[in-house]
XYZ file of C-alpha atoms in Angstrom:
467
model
C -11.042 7.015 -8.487
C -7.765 8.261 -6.995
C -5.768 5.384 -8.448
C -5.543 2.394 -11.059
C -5.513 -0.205 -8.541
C -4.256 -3.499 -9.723
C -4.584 -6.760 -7.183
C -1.860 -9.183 -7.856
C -1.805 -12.722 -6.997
C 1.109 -11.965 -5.005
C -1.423 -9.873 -2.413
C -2.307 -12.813 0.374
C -3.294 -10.719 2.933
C -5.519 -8.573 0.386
C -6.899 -11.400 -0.652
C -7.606 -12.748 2.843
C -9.198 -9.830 3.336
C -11.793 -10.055 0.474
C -12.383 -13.847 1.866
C -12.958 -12.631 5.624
C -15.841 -9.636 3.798
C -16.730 -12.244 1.380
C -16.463 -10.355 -1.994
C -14.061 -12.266 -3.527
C -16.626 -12.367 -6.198
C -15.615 -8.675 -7.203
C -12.315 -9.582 -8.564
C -12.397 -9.394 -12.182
C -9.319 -11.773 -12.747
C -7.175 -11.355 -16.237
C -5.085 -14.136 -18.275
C -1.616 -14.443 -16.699
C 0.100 -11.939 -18.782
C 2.047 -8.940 -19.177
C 1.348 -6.601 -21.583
C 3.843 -3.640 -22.370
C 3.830 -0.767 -25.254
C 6.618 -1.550 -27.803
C 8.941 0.967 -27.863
C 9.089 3.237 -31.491
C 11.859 1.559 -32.763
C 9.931 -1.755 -32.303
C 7.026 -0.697 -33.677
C 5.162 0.968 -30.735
C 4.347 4.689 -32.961
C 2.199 1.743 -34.630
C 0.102 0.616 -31.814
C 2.059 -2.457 -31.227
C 2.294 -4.382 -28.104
C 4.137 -7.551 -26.955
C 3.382 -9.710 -23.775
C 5.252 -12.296 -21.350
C 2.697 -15.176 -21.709
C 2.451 -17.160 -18.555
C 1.480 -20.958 -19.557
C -1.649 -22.548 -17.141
C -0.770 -25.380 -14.959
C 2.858 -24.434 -14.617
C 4.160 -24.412 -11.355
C 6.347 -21.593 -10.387
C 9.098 -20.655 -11.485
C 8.966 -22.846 -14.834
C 6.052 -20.642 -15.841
C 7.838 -17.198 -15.531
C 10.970 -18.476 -17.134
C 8.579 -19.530 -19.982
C 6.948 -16.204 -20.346
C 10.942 -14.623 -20.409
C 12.214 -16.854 -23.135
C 8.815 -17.301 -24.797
C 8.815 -13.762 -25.627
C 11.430 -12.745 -28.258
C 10.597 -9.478 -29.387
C 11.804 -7.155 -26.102
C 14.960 -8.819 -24.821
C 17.424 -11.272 -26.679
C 18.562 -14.466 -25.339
C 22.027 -13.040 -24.328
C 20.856 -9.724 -22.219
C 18.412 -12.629 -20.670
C 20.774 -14.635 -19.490
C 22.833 -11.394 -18.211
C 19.880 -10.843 -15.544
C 20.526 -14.169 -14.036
C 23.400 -13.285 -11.718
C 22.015 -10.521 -10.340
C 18.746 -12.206 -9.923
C 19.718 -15.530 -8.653
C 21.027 -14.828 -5.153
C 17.496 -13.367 -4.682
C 16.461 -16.930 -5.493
C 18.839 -18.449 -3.385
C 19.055 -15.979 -0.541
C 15.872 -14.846 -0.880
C 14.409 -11.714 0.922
C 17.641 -11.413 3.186
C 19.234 -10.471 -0.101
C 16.514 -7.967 -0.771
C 16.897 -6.228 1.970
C 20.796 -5.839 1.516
C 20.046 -4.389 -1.842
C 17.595 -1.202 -0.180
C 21.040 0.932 -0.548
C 21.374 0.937 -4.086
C 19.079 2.518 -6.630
C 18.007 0.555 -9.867
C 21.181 2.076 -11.941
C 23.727 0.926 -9.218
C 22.345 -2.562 -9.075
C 22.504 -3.217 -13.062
C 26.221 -1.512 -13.132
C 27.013 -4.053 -10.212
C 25.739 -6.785 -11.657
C 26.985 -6.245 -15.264
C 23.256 -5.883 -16.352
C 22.683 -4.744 -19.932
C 21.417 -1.274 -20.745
C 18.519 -2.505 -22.263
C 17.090 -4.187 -19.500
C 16.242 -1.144 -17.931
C 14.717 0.354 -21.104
C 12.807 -2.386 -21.605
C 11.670 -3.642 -18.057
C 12.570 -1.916 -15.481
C 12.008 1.810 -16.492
C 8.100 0.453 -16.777
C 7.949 -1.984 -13.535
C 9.471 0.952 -11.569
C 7.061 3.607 -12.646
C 4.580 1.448 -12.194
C 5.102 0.180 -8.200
C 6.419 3.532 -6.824
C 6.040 5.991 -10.012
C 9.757 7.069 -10.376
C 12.560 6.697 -12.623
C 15.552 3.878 -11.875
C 17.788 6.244 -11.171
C 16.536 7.022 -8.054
C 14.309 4.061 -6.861
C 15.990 1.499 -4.538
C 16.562 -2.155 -6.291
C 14.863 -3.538 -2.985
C 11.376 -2.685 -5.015
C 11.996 -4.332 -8.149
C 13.606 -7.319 -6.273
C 10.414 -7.787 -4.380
C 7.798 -8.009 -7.096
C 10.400 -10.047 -8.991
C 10.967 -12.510 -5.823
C 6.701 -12.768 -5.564
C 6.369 -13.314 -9.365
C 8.882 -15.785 -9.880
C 8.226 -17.639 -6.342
C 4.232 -17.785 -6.518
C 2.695 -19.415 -9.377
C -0.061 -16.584 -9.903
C 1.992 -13.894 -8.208
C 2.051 -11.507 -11.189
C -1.650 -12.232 -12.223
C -3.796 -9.240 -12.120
C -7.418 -8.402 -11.336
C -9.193 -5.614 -11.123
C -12.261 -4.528 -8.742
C -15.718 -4.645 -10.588
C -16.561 -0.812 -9.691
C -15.108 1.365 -7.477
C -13.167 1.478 -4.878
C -15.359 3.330 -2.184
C -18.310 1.394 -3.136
C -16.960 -2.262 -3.818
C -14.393 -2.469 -1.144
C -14.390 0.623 1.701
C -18.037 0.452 2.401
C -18.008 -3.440 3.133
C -14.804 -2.939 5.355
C -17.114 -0.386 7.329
C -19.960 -2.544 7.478
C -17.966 -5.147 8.592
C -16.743 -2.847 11.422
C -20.182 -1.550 11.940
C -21.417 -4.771 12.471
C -19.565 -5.744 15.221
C -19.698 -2.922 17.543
C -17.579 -0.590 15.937
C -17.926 3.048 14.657
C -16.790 5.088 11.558
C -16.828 8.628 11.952
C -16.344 10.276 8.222
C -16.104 14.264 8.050
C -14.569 14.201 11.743
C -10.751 15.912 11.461
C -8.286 15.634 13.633
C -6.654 18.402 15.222
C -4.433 17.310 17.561
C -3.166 14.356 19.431
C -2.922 15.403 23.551
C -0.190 13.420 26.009
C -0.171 12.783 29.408
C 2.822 13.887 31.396
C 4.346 10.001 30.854
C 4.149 10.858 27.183
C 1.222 8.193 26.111
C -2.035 9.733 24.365
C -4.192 11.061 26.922
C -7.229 11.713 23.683
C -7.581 12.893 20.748
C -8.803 16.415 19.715
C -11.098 16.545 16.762
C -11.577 20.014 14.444
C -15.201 20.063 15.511
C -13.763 20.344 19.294
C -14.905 16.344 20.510
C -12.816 14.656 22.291
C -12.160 11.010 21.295
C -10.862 8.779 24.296
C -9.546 5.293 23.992
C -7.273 2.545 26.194
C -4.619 2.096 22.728
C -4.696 4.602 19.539
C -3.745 3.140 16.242
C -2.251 5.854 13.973
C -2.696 4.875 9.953
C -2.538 8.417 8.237
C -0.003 8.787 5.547
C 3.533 9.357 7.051
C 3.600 13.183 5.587
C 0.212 13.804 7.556
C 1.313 11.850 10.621
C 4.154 14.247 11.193
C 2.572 17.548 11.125
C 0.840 16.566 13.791
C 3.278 14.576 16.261
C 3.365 16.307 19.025
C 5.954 18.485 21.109
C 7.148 16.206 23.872
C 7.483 13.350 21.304
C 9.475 15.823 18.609
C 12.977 15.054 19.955
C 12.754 11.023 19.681
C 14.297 9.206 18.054
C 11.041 6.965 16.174
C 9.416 9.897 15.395
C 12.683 11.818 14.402
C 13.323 8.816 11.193
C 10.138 9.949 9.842
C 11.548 12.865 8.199
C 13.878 10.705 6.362
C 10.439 9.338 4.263
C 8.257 11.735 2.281
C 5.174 10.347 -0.025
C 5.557 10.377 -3.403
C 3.403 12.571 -6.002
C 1.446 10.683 -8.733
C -1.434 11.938 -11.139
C -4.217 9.465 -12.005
C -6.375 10.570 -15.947
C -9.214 9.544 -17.044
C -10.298 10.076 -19.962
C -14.105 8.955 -21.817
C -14.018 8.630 -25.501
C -17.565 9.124 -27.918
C -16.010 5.739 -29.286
C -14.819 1.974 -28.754
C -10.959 1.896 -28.660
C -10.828 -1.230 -30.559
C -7.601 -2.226 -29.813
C -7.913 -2.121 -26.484
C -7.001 -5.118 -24.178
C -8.525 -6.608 -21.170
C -5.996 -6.248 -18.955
C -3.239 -3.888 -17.478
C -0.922 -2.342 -20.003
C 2.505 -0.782 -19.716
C 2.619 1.789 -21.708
C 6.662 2.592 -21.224
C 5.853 6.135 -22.213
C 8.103 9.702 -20.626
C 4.865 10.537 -18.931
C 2.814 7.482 -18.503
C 3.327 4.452 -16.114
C 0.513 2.181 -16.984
C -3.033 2.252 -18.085
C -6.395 0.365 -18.819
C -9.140 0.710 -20.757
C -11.737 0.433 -18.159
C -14.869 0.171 -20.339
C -13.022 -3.300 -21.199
C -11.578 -4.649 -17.569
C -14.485 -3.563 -15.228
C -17.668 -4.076 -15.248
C -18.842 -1.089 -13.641
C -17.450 0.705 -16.645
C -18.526 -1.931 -19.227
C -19.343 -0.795 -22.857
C -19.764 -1.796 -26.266
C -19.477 1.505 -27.712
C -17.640 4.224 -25.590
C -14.071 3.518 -23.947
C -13.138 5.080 -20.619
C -9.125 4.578 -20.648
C -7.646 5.142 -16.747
C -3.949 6.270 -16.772
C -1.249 6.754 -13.967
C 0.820 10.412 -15.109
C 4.083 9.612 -13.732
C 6.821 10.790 -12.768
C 4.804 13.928 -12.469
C 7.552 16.367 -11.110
C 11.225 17.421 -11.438
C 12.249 15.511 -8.516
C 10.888 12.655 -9.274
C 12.516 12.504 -12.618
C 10.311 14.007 -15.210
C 10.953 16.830 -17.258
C 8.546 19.744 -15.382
C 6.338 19.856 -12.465
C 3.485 18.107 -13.854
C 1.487 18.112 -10.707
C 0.831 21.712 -10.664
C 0.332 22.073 -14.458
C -3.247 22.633 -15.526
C -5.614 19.920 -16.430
C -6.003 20.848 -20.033
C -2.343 20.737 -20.478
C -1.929 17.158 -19.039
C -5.162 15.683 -20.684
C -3.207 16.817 -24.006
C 0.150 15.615 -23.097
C -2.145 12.480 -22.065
C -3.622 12.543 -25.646
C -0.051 12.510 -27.284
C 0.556 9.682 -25.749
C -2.751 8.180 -26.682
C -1.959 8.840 -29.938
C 1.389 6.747 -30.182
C -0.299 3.818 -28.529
C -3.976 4.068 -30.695
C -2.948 5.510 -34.137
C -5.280 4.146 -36.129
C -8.196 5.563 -33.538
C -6.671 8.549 -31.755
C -3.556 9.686 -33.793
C -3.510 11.525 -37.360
C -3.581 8.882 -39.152
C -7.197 8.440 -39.003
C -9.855 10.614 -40.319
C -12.428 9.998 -37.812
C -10.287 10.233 -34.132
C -11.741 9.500 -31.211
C -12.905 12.611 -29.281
C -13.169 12.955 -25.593
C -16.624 13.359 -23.902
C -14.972 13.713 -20.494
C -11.497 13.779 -18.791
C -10.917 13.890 -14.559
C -7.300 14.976 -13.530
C -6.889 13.868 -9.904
C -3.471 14.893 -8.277
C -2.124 13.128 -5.258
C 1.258 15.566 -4.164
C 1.364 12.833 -1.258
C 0.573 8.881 -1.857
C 2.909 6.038 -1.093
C 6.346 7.006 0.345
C 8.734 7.758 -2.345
C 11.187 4.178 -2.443
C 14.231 6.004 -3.056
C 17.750 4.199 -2.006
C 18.520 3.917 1.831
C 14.834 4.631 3.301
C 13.697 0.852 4.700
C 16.347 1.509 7.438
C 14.140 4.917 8.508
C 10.406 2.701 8.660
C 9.495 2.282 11.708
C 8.027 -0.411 13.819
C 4.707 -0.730 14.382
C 5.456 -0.658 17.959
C 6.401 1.937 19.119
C 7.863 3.982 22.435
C 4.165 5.489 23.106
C 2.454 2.955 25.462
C -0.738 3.419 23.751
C 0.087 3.934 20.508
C 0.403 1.707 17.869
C 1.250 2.304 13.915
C 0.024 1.289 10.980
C 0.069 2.369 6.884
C 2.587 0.802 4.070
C 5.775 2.743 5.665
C 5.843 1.753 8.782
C 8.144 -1.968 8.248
C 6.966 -4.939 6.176
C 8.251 -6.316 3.632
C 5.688 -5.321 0.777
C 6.951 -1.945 0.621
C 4.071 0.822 -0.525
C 1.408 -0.723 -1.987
C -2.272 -2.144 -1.014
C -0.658 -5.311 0.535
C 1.900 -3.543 2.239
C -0.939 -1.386 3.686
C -3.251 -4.463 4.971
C -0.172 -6.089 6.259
C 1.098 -3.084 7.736
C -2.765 -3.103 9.680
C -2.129 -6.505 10.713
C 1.196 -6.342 12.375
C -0.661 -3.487 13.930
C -3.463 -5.471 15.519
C -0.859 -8.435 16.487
C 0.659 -6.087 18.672
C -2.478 -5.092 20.160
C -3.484 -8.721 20.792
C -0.157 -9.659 21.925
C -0.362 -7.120 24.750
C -3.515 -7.636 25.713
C -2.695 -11.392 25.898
C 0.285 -10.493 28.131
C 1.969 -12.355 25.064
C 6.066 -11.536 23.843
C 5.525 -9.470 21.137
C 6.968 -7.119 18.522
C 10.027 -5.368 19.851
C 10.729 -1.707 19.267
C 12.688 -1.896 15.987
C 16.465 -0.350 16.511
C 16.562 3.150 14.794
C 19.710 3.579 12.461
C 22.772 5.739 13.920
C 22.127 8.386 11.386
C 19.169 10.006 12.721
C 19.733 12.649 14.750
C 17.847 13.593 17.110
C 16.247 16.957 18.251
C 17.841 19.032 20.646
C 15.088 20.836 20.915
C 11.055 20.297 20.784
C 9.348 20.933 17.970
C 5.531 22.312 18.011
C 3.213 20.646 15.514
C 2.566 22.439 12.922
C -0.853 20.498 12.366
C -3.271 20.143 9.621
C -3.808 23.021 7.335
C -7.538 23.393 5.286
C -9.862 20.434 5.131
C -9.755 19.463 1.507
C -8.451 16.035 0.620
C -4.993 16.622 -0.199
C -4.319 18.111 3.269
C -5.182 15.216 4.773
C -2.932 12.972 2.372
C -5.629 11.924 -0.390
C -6.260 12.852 -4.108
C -8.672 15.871 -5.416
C -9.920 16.596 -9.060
C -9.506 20.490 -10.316
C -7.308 23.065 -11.319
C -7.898 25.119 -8.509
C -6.143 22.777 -6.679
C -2.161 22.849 -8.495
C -1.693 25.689 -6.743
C -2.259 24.359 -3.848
C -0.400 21.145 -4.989
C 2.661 23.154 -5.913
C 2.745 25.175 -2.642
């Protein structure tokens, strides 16, 4: 597992993609809620938790502005009605709006709108952690605005489910098999080394490690935005699209998990914001998944974030050792389980088993400013089309931004096959600069995971992390 990966109601093209492999059976769905940690001063060093309670058979919005004034114990009436003006010209402008507000960061957008403090203690300190693991201060209101805009605008938008295993076995292989199945080939262990142009600049092939050659009539790029440009190469360096990408970096996250030689009985079935320093949100999976499933031992999946200095937490977490972040995990643990993990039990839960899996690189860091710099999936290569959650859409970096991303990918493959109007090259912004002078690759370095944009278990690796 490199992630806790939550499918929202809000994810139509995810979930027309379960339909079209036919597993839609493998979403475990939850009751419409949202659970968050009570802060200590509301009871949270107790174990406490409080949840936004989203009534059946509502239509949206009336069932979202139920769960807000249903729940009483995070935000008064008063600091609720303070969110409505800077929420309702989302409502009435709708994603327009959203896009205007990419410039300013979380903080900005409150201090604009006269937004209480406590808002972002209470809400948005835990919803930002949670879509693009980063503090308020320095992710763009844009991100907020657009879960917000799904939730409130889609009756089921903020319901959650969770996969009934894992991912590689429950979702990747069928996607290959799928492929497989009609024609196509997946080539695992193959590396890329380098991408060769003609003289017109288009992609002549494609050099693997192992020396193959792959050869094609259009190349579809989807590697993570910090792998794509260490290998872009030379005669492309000094343009402009390619130039914007070094305006977006991924950022780093750390995904725990830890088994227990007990049942966390106050668990819940469902995700949980845990509004803790270090963690975003967590699950106990022996509860919400059936591949996990047990009666007697709980195997609790956390997301470690921020998990570095620039990201807003208080040390580099991401090249600390495991043992020190499974026990800065288990403090945490402790405030949110007293009774079964904290002191104030004789018999604590121990742990059987604990994975640390850093990812220095996953979704591209959503800080203020960047959805000018994502690119088009067209692009100026004639053969050469991109995909992944940066390049532009309007689900920012996340699963569905991903699978939508792939799709506005393959419409502009169809649409020139078709000899159709397609997508036009999207303008680049003013403010990129391009080179003066070409830049070599500098390519792909090692051929463990995290060179090539992924996760990896071990302390061997936060040295390699931290480099």
């Amino acid at each position: 597992e490199t992630g806790l990966h939550i499918f929202f109601g809000a994810y139509p093209n995810m979930m027309n993609l379960f339909a079209e492999l036919d597993i839609e059976d493998r979403l475990e769905w939850k009751p419409h809620r949202m659970t968050f940690a009570m802060n200590d001063d509301q009871g949270g060093a107790n174990g406490k938790f409080t949840s936004f309670e989203f009534p059946d058979k509502v239509p949206a919005p009336l069932n979202m502005a139920a769960a807000i004034l249903g729940n009483t114990e995070m935000l008064t009436l008063v600091e609720k009605i303070k969110m409505v003006p800077g929420l309702l010209p989302m409502l009435i402008r709708g994603q327009d709006f959203i896009d205007e507000q990419d410039e300013y960061s979380v903080s900005e957008f409150m201090e604009k709108y006269g937004m209480p403090g406590r808002i972002n203690d209470e809400i948005f300190i835990a919803m930002g952690k949670a879509l693009d693991f980063i503090d308020p201060e320095d992710l763009s209101m844009s991100v907020i605005l657009t879960a917000m805009n799904r939730f409130i605008n889609e009756s089921d938008g903020s319901q959650t489910a969770f996969l009934d295993g894992n991912q590689p076995d429950r979702l990747c292989a069928p996607i290959v098999d799928h492929v497989k199945a009609r024609g196509g080939t997946v080539m695992l262990g193959k590396a890329l080394a380098s991408i060769e142009v003609n003289d017109d600049d288009s992609i002549q092939c494609i050099k693997m490690a192992d020396g193959s050659e792959v050869r094609a009539d259009v190349y579809v790029s989807a590697m993570p935005v910090d792998v794509l440009k260490r290998v872009i190469p030379t005669r492309w360096s000094t343009m402009p699209y390619f130039c914007q990408l070094n305006e977006l970096e991924g950022i780093p996250v750390i995904n725990v998990q830890i088994w227990f030689d007990t049942k966390l009985t106050s668990s819940i079935d469902g995700l949980c914001f845990s509004r803790s320093p270090l963690l975003s949100v967590y699950a106990d999976m022996s509860t919400c998944c059936a591949e996990y499933a047990s009666d007697t031992n709980s195997m609790v999946e956390l997301v470690f974030a921020p998990c570095t200095i620039k990201a807003g937490a208080e040390r580099d977490w991401i090249s600390a050792s495991d043992s020190d972040i499974i026990d800065a995990t288990m403090g945490e643990l402790a405030r949110l389980f007293p009774n079964e993990i904290g002191s104030n039990t004789p018999n604590p839960a121990q742990i059987t088993k604990s994975t640390v899996v850093r990812v220095p690189r996953s979704v591209y860091a959503a800080t203020p400013g960047r959805n000018k710099f994502r690119p088009s999936q067209a692009s100026p290569i004639s053969n050469l089309v991109l995909a992944g959650d940066f390049a532009s859409q309007k689900f920012l970096g996340s699963m569905e931004g991903a699978v939508l991303s792939g799709k506005l990918a393959a419409e502009v493959i169809c649409d020139e096959a078709a000899g159709r109007d397609g997508m036009e090259l999207k303008d680049v912004d003013p403010s990129v600069k391009s080179r003066k002078d070409e830049k070599k690759p500098v390519g792909i370095r090692g051929d463990t995971p995290i060179a090539f944009g992924g996760g990896q278990q071990g302390d061997a690796n936060a040295k390699e992390v931290h480099v």
